[in-house]
């Protein structure tokens, strides 16, 4: 995997400390990922709040568009077939050169009807299962490296979400080493392959079911009058991305 610019760090990943720098603060209840996160280049740091109007897969696509073509590493507790299909489409059109996904083992094993289609789309080799709850996206591209840590799973969830995006080779290397250590450790035995195969076999044995219709999006609420409303009402943002004033 030679595409990304992230360079290995010395010693095991522990904590990354850096000097204070300017952070772009954003809060928006309707803006898409590209508009809310904004342009990405070396040294950019963004911390934000949303009403769940975009998902982690939307943020990943923006990061890849800004920095790719790129290798992508995803760590998430759960995901859905739509989100994995999106990632596959981005890969097929050349914006992603390689994709790896760490998924929580318990969630994966208990839900063959969701896990099976994921395997069909990306293949067995794209997944590793272990105990994981971290929601992290690592993008190592031709134009730089970026990491997003957030409350978001890959699928969209119309609830208050937070995220932090940092662009830079050092933070990219730090999280890449962490991810690759988990990936390698979980792949040292045949357990992972056997788990994934067993889940896929259970999925193939299931009778076909019709997909339930998606629930209607929640209607927008009126902006709040002050900053306290931001926390009382997760949708209380002005359309320009500033808490209601």
Coordinates of C-alpha atoms in Angstrom, one line a residue, residues 223-232 236 243-245:
X223 CA -33.5 28.0 14.8
X224 CA -32.9 28.6 18.5
X225 CA -32.6 31.9 20.2
X226 CA -29.3 31.4 21.9
X227 CA -26.4 28.9 22.3
X228 CA -28.2 26.9 25.0
X229 CA -30.8 25.9 22.5
X230 CA -28.1 24.2 20.5
X231 CA -28.0 21.5 23.2
X232 CA -31.7 21.5 24.0
X236 CA -31.2 24.4 16.3
X243 CA -25.8 28.5 16.3
X244 CA -29.0 30.4 16.4
X245 CA -28.6 34.1 17.3

